[in-house]
Coordinates of C-alpha atoms in Angstrom, one line a residue:
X199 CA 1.8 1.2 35.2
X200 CA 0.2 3.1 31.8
X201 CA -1.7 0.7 29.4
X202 CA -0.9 1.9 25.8
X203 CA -3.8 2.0 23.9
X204 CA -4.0 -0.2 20.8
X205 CA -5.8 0.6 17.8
X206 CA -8.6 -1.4 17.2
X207 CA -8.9 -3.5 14.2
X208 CA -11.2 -1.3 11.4
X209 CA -14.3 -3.2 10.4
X210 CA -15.0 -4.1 7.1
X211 CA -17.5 -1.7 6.8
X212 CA -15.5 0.7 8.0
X213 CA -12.1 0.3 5.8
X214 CA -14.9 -0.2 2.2
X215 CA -15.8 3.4 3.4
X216 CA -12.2 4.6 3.4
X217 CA -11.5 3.2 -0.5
X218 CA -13.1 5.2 -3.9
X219 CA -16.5 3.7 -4.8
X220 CA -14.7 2.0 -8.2
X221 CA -11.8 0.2 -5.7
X222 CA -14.8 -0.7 -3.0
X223 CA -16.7 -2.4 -6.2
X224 CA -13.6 -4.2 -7.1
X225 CA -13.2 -5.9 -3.9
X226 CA -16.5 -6.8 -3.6
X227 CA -16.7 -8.3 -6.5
X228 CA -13.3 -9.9 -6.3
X229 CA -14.4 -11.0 -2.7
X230 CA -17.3 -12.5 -4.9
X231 CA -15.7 -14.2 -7.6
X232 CA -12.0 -14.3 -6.9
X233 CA -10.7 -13.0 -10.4
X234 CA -9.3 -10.1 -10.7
X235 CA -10.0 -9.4 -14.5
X236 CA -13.8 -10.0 -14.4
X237 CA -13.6 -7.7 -10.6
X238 CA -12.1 -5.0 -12.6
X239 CA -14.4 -5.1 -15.0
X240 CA -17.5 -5.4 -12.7
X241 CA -16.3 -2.3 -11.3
X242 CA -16.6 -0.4 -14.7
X243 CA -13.0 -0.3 -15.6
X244 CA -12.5 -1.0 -19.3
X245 CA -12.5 -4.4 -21.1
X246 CA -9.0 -3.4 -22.5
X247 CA -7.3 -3.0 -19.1
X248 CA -9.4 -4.8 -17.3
X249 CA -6.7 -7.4 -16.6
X250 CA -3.7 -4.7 -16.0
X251 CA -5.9 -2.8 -14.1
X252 CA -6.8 -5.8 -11.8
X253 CA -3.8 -6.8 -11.3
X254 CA -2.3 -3.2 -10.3
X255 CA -5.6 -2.9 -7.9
X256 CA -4.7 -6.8 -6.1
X257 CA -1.3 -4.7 -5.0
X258 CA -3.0 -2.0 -2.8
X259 CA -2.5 -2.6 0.9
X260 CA -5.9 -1.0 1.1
X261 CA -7.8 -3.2 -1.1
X262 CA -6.1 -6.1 0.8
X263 CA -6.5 -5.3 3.8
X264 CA -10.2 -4.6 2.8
X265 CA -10.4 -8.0 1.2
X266 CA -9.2 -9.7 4.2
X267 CA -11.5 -8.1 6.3
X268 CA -14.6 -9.2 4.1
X269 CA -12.8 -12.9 4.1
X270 CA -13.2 -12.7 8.2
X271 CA -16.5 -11.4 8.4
X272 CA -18.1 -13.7 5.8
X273 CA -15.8 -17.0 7.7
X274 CA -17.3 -16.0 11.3
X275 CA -21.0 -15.5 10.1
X276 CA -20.8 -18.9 8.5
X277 CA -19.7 -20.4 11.5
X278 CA -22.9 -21.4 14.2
X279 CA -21.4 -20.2 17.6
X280 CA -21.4 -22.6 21.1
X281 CA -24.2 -21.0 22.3
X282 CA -26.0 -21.1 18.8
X283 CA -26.2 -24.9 19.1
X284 CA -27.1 -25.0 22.6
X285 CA -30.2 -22.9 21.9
X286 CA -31.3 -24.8 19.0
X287 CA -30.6 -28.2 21.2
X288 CA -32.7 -26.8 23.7
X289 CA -35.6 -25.7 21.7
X290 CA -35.7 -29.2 19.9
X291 CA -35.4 -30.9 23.4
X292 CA -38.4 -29.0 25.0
X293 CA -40.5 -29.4 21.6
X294 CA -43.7 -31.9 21.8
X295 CA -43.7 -32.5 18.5
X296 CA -40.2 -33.5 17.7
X297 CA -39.8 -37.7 18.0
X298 CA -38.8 -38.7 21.2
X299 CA -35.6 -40.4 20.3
X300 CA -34.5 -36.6 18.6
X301 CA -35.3 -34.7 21.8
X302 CA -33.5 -37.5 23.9
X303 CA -30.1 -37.1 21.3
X304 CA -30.4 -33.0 21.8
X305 CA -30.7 -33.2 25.3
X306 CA -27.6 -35.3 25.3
X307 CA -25.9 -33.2 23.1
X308 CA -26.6 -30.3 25.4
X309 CA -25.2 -32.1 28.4
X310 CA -22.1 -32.6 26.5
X311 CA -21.5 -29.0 25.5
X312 CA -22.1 -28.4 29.2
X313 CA -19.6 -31.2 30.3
X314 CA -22.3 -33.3 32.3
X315 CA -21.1 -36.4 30.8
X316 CA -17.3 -37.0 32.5
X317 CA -15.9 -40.5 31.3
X318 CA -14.6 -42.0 34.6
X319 CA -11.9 -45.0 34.1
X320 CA -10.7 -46.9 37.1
X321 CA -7.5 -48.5 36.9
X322 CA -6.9 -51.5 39.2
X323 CA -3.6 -53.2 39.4
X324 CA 0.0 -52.6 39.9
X325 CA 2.2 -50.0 38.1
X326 CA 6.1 -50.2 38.1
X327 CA 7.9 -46.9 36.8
X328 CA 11.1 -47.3 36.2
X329 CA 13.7 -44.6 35.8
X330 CA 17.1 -44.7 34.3
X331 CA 19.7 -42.1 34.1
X332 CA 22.7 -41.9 32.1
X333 CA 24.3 -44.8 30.0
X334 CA 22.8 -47.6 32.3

């Protein structure tokens, strides 16, 4: 069985390379701010058109597509990853001069992320199921 090869996904560095200098400076800008009219104009286009001309630009599949790879790329680096926080429990856990009752809650916190702690419930007594079919 062949695998057919799927493209991978550009990189936002990689697709700002692909646009003119003035469209990259839009989108950054835009990806800044999040108005088109002030984007246009931080890209040099005129004060005149600026609002035409930012318009027009928001359009281009490129500089969307550029856009929503800078919107991804800024979202994941904002976002601390599992093992992130298990590294920064960790070094707060094993440091002397943190208060005892802060390394005790990393090192629980830690456990957790590693599913040490498993909630057991026991359930004594009887159970009736009952199951009914049709128009009973």
């Amino acid at each position: 069985m062949t695998q057919i090869d799927q493209p991978q996904p550009k990189t936002a560095e990689e697709l700002g390379a692909a646009l003119n200098p003035k469209h990259r400076q839009f989108a950054e800008a835009y990806a800044q701010c999040g108005d088109a009219q002030a984007a246009a104009r931080a890209a040099g286009y005129a004060d005149g058109s600026a609002k035409f001309t930012g318009s027009r630009l928001m359009k281009r599949a490129d500089i969307g597509t550029y856009l929503r790879a800078l919107a991804a790329e800024a979202s994941t680096d904002r976002i601390a990853t599992v093992r992130e926080l298990q590294e920064f429990w960790t070094g707060i856990m094993r440091s002397a001069s943190e208060e005892p009752k802060d390394r005790l809650k990393a090192s629980e916190l830690l456990g957790k992320s590693f599913g040490a702690f498993i909630e057991r419930k026991e359930h004594t007594g009887g159970l009736t199921i009952q199951v009914v079919y049709g128009d009973e």
